[in-house]
PDB file of C-alpha atoms in Angstrom:
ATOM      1  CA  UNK N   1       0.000   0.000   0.000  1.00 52.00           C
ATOM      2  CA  UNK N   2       1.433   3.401  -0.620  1.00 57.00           C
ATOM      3  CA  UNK N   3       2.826   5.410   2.535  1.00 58.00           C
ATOM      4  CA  UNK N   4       0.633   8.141   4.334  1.00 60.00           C
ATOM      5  CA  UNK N   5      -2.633   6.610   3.049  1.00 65.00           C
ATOM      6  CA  UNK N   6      -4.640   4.132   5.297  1.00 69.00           C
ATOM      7  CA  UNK N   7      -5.328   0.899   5.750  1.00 71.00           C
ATOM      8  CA  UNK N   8      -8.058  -1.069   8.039  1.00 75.00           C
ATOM      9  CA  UNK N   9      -7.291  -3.877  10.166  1.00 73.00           C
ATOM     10  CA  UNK N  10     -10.000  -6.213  11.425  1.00 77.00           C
ATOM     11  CA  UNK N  11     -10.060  -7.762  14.399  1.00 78.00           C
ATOM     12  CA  UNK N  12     -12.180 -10.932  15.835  1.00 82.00           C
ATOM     13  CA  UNK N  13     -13.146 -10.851  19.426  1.00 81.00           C
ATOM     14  CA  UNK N  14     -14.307 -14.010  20.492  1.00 83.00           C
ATOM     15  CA  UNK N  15     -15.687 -14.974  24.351  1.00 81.00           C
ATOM     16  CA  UNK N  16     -15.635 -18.453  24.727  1.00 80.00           C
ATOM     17  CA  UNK N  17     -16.519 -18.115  28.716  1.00 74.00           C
ATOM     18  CA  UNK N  18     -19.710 -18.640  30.313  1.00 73.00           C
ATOM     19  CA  UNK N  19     -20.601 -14.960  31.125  1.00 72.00           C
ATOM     20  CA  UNK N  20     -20.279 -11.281  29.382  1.00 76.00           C
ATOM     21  CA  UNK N  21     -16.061 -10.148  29.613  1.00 77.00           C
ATOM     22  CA  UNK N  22     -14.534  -6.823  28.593  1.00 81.00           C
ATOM     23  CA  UNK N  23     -11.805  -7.209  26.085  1.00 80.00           C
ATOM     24  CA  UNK N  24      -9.268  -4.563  26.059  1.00 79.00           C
ATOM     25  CA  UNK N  25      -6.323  -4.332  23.836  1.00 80.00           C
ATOM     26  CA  UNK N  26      -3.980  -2.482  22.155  1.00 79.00           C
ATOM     27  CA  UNK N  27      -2.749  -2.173  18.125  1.00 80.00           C
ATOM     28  CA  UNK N  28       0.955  -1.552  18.524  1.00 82.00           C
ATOM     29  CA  UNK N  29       3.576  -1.109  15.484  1.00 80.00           C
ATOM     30  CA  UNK N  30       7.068  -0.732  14.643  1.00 80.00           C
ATOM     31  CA  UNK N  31       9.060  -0.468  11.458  1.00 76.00           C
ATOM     32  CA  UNK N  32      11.128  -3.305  10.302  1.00 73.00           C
ATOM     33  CA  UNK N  33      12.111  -6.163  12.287  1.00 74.00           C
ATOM     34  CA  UNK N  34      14.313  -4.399  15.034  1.00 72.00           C
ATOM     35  CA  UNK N  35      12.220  -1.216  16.145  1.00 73.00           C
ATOM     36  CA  UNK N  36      10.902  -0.411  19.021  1.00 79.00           C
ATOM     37  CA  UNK N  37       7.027  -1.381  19.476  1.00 79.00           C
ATOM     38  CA  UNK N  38       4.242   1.531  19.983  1.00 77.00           C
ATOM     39  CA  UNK N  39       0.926   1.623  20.116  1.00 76.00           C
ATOM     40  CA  UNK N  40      -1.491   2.612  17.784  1.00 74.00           C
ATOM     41  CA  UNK N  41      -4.633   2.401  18.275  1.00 77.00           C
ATOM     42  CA  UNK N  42      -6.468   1.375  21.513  1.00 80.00           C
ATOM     43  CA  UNK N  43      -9.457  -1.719  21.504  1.00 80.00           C
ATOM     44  CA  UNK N  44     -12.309  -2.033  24.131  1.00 81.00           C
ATOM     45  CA  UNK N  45     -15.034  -4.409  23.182  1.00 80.00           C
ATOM     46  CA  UNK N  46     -17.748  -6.112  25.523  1.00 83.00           C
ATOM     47  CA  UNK N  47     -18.718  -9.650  24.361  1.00 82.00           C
ATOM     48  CA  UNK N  48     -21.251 -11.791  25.231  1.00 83.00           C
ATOM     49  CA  UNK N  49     -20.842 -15.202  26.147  1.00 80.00           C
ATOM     50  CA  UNK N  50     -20.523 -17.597  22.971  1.00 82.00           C
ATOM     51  CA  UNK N  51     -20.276 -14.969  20.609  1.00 84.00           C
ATOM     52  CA  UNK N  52     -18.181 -12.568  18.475  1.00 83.00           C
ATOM     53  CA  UNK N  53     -17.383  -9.686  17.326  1.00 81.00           C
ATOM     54  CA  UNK N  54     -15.757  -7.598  14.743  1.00 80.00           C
ATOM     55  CA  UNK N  55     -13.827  -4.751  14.959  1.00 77.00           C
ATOM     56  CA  UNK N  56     -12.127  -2.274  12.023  1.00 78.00           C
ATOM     57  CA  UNK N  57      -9.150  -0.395  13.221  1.00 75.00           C
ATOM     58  CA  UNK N  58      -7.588   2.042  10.938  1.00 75.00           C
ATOM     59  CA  UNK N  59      -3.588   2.014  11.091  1.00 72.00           C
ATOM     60  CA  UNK N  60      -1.122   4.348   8.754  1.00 67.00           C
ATOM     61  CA  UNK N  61       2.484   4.776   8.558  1.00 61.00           C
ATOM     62  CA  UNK N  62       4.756   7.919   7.129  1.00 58.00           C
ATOM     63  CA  UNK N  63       7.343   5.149   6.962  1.00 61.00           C
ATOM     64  CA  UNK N  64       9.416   3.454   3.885  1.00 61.00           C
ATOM     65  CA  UNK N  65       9.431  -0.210   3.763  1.00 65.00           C
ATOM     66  CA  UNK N  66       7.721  -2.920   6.091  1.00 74.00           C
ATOM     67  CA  UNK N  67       5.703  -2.360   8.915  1.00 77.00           C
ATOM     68  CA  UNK N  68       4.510  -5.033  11.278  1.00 79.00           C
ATOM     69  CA  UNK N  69       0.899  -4.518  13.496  1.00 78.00           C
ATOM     70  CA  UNK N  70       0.329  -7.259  16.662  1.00 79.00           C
ATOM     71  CA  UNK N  71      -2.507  -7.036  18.844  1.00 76.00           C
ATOM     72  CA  UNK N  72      -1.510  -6.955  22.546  1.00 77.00           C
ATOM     73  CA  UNK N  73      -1.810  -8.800  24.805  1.00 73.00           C
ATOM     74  CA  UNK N  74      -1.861 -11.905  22.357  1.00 69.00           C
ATOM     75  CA  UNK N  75       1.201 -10.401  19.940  1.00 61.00           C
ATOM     76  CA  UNK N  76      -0.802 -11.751  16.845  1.00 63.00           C
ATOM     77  CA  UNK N  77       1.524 -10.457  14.113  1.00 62.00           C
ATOM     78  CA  UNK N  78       0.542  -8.739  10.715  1.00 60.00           C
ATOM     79  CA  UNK N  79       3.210  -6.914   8.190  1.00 64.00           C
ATOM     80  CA  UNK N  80       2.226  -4.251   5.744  1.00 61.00           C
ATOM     81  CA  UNK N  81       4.646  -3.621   3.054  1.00 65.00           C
ATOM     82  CA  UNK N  82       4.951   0.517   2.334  1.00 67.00           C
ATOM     83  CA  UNK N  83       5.104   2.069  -0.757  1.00 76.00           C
ATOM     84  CA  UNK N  84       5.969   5.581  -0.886  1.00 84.00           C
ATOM     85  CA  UNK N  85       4.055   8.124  -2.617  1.00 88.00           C
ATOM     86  CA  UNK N  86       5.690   8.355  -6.318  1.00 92.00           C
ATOM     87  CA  UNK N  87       5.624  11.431  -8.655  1.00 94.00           C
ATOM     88  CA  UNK N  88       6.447  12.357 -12.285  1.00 95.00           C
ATOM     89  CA  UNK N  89       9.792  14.277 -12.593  1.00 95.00           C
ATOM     90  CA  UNK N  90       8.719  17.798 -12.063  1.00 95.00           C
ATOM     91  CA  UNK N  91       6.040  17.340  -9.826  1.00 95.00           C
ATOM     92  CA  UNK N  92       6.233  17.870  -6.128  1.00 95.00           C
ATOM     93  CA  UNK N  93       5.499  16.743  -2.695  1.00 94.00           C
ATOM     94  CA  UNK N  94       5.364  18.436   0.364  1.00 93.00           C
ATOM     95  CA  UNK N  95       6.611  16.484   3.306  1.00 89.00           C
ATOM     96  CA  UNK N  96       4.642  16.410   6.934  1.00 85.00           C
ATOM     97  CA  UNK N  97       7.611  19.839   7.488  1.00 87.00           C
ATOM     98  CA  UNK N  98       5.697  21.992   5.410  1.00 90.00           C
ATOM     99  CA  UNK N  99       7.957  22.203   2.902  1.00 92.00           C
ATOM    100  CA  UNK N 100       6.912  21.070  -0.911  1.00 94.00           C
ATOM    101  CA  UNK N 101      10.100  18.986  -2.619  1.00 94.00           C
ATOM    102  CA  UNK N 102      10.599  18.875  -6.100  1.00 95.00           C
ATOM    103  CA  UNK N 103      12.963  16.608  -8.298  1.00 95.00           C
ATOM    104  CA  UNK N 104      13.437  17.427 -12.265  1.00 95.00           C
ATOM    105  CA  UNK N 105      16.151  17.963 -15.068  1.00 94.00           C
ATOM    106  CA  UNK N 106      17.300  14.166 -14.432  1.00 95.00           C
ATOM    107  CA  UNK N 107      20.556  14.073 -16.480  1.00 95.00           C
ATOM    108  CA  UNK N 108      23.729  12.524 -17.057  1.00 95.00           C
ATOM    109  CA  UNK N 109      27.384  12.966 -18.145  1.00 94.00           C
ATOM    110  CA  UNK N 110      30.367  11.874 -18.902  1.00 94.00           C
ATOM    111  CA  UNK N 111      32.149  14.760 -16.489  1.00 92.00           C
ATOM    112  CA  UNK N 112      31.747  17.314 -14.243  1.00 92.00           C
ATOM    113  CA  UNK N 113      33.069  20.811 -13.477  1.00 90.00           C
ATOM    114  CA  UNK N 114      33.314  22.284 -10.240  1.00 88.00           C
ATOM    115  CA  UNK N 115      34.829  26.072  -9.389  1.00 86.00           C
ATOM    116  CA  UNK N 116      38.249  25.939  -8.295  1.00 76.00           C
ATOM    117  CA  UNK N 117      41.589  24.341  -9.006  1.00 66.00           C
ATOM    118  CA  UNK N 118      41.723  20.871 -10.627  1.00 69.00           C
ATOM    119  CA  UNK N 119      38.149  21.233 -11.535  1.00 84.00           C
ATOM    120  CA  UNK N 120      37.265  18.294 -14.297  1.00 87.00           C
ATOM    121  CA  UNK N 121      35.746  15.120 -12.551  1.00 88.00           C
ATOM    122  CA  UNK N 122      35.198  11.932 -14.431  1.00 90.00           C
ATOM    123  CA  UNK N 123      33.839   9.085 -13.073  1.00 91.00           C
ATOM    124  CA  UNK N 124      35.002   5.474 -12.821  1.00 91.00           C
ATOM    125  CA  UNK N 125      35.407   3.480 -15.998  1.00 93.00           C
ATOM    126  CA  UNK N 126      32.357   2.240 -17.387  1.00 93.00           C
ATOM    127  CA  UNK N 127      30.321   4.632 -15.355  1.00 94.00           C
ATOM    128  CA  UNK N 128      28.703   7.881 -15.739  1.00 94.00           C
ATOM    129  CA  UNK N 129      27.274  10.590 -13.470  1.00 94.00           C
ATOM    130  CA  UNK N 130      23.537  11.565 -13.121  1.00 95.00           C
ATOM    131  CA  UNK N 131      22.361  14.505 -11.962  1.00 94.00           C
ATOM    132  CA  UNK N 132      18.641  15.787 -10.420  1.00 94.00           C
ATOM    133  CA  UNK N 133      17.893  19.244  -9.528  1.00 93.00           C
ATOM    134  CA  UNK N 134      16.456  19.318  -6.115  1.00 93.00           C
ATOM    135  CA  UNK N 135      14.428  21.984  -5.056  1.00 93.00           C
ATOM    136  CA  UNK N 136      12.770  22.779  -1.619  1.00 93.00           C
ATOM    137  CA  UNK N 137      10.491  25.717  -0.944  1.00 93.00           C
ATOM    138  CA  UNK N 138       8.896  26.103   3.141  1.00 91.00           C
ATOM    139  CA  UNK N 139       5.005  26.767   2.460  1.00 91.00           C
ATOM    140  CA  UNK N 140       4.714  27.115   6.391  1.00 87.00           C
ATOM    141  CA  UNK N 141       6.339  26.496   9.661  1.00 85.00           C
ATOM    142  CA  UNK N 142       8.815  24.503   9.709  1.00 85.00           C
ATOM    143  CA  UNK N 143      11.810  22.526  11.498  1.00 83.00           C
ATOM    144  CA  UNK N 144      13.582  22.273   8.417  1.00 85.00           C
ATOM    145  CA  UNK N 145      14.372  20.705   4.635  1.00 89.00           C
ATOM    146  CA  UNK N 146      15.530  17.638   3.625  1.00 90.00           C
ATOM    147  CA  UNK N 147      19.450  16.814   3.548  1.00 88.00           C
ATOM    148  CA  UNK N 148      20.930  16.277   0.092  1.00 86.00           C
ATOM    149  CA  UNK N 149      22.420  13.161   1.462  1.00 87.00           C
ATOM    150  CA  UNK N 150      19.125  11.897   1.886  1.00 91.00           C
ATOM    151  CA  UNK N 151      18.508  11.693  -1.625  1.00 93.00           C
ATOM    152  CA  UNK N 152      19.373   7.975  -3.141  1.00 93.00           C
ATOM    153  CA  UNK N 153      19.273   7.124  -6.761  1.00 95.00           C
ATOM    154  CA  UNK N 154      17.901   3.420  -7.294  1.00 94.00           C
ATOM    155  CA  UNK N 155      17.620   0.988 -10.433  1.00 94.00           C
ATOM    156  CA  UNK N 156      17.487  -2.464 -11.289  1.00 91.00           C
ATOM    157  CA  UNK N 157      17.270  -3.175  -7.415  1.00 90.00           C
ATOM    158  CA  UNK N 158      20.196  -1.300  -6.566  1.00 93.00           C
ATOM    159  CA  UNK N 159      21.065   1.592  -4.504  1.00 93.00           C
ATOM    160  CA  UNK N 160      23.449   4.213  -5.550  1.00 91.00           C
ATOM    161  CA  UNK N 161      25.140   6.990  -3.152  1.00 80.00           C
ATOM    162  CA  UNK N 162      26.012  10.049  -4.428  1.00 85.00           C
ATOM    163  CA  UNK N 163      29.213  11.495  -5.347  1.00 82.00           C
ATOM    164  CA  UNK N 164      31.756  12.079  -2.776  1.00 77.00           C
ATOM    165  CA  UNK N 165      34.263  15.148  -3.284  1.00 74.00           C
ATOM    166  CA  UNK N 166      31.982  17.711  -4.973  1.00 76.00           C
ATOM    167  CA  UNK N 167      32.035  19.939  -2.221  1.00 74.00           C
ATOM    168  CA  UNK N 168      32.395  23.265  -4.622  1.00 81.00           C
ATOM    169  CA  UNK N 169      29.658  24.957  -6.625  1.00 86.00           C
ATOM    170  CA  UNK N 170      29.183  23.012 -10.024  1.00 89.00           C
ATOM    171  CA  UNK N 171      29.983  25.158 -13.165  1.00 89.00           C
ATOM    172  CA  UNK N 172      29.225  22.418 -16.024  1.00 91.00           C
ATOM    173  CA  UNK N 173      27.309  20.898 -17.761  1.00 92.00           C
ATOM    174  CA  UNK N 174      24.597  22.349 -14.508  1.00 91.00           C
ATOM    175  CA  UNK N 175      25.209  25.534 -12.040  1.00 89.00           C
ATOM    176  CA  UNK N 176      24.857  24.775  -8.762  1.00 84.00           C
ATOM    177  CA  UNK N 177      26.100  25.107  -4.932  1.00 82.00           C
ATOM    178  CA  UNK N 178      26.503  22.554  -2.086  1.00 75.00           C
ATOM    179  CA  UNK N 179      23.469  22.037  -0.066  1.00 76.00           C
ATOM    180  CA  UNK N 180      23.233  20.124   3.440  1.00 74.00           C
ATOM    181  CA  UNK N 181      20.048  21.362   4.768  1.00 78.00           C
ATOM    182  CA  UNK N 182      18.564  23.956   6.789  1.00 81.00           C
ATOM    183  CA  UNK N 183      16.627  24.459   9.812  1.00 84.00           C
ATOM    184  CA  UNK N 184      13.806  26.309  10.651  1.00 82.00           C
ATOM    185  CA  UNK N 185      13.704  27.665   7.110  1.00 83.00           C
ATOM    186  CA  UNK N 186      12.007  30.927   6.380  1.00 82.00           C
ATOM    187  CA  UNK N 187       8.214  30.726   4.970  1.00 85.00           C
ATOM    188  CA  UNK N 188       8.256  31.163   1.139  1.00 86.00           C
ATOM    189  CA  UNK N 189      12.173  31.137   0.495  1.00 87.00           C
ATOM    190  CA  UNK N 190      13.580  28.800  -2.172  1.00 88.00           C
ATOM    191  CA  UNK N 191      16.771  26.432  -1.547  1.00 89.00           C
ATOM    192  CA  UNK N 192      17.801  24.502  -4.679  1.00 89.00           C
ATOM    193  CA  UNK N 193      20.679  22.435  -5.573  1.00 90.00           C
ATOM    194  CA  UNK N 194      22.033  19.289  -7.475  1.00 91.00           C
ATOM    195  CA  UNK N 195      22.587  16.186  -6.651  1.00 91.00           C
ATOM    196  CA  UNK N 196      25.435  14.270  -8.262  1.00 93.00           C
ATOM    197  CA  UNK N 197      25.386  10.359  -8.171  1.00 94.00           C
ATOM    198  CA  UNK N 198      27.711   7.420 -10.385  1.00 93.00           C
ATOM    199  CA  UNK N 199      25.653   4.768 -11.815  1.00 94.00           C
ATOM    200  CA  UNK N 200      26.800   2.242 -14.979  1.00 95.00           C
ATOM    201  CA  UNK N 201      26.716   3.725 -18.196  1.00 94.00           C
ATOM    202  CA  UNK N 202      24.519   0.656 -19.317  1.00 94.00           C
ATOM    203  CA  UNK N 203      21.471   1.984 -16.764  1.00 94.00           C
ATOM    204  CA  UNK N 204      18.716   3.981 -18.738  1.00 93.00           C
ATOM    205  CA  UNK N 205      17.313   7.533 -16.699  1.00 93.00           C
ATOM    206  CA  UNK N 206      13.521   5.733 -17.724  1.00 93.00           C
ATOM    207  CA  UNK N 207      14.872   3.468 -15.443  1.00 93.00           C
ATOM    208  CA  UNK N 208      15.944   5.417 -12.842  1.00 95.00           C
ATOM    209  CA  UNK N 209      14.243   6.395  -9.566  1.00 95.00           C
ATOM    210  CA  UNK N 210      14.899   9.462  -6.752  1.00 95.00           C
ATOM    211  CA  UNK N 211      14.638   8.624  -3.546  1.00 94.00           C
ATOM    212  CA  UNK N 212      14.226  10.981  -0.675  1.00 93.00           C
ATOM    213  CA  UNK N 213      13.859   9.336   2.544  1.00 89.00           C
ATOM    214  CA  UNK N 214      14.215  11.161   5.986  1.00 86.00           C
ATOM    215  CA  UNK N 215      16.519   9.925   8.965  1.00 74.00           C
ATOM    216  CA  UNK N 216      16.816  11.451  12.989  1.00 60.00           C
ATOM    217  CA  UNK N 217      20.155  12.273  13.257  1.00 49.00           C
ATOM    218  CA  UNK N 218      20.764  10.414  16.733  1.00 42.00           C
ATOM    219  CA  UNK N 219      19.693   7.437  15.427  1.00 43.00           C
ATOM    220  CA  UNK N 220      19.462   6.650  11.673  1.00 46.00           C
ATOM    221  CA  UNK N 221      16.106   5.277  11.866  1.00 48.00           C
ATOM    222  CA  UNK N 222      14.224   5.427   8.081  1.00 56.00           C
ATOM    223  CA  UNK N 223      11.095   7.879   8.318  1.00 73.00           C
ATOM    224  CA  UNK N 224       9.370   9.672   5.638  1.00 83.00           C
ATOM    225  CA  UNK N 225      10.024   9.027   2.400  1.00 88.00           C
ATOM    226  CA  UNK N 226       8.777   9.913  -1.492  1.00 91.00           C
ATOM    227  CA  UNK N 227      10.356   9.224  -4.697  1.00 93.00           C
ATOM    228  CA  UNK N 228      10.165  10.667  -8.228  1.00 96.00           C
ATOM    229  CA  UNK N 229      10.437   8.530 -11.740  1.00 94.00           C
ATOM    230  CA  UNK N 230      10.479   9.720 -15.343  1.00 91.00           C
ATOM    231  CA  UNK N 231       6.748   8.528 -15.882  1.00 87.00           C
ATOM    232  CA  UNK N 232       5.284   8.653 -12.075  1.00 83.00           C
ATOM    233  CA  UNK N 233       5.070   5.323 -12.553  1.00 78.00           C
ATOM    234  CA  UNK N 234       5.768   2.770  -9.235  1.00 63.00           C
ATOM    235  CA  UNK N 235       7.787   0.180 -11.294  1.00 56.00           C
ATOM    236  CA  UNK N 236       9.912   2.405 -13.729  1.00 52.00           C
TER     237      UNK N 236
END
């Protein structure tokens, strides 16, 4: 299911004792298979004896990638896979910071110029670069953008970081200066930048996905996430 949206989960009370019981429980979640569990939503249900009942909770997650649901006190287990929101190059998506991300101009080359001595970068044989302009705008109050180090570029089930070393403006074949972030941006103002990966020449951009996903600092833990194809299309 894709991320943000919600999902129902239904739950079967049954009393098999002799008199009317109070069932109370609790929907607790956690993402992947080594988080912490929290709860979600709370269950209080009266049942007569001999009989059953149903009950819909609705659950939702701002998280990439598996999420598993149990029902406490019994720890019956349920995982929901996550699929985050995707968008057309271009288009845009404003994260739960109030501030509207966009990804476009995906691109790639055989080099790179940066300002300053020694400026030519070429990539490792048989590779190329690709670039994506990344572009974050605050439409409200907010704690701050995403990193540029939190963008990934992924195809053909793989994962690639981007370039180390290009810690100077670009000149060529894009303009462009460093980005890391900022906190508590101002309302309105535009930060743009782009981001530089190293992929094999063989790898088509209509293949090619953007991945922003959003980790805390003290911990790394995976949070929000969106990505961005040529298309829109979940399976580029």
């Amino acid at each position: 299911m894709t991320e943000g949206e919600n999902a129902t989960a239904n739950v079967t009370i049954a009393n098999k004792g002799n008199s009317t019981r109070t069932f109370r429980g609790l929907i607790e979640s956690r993402v992947g298979d080594n988080g912490n569990w929290g709860g979600v939503a709370p269950i209080t249900s009266r049942v007569r004896p001999g009989q059953s009942i149903q009950q819909n909770v609705s659950v939702n997650s701002s998280a990439d990638g598996s999420v598993s649901y149990r029902l406490a006190p019994f720890n019956q287990t349920k995982t929901v896979e996550y699929v985050p929101p995707t968008f057309a190059l271009g288009r845009s998506y404003t994260t739960t910071e109030n501030v509207r991300v966009t990804v476009s101009n995906l691109q790639t080359a055989q080099s790179v110029q940066i300002s300053g001595k020694d400026s030519r970068r070429t990539p490792p044989s048989g590779e190329r670069f690709v670039l994506a302009k990344v572009q974050a705008v605050a439409v409200g109050e907010s704690e701050g953008t995403p990193r540029s180090g939190e963008f990934a570029l992924k195809a053909n089930g793989r994962t690639f970081s981007q370039e180390d070393g290009l810690t100077n403006p670009l000149t060529s074949p894009v303009e462009g200066t460093p980005y890391g972030g900022v906190y508590d941006p101002n309302s309105g103002r535009t930060y743009s930048w782009y981001a530089v990966w190293t992929a094999p020449e063989q790898i088509s951009t209509d293949a090619m996905t953007v991945q922003w996903t959003s980790r805390e600092e003290s911990s790394g833990v995976q949070g929000e996430s969106a990505r961005w194809t040529k298309d829109g299309s979940n399976s580029p």
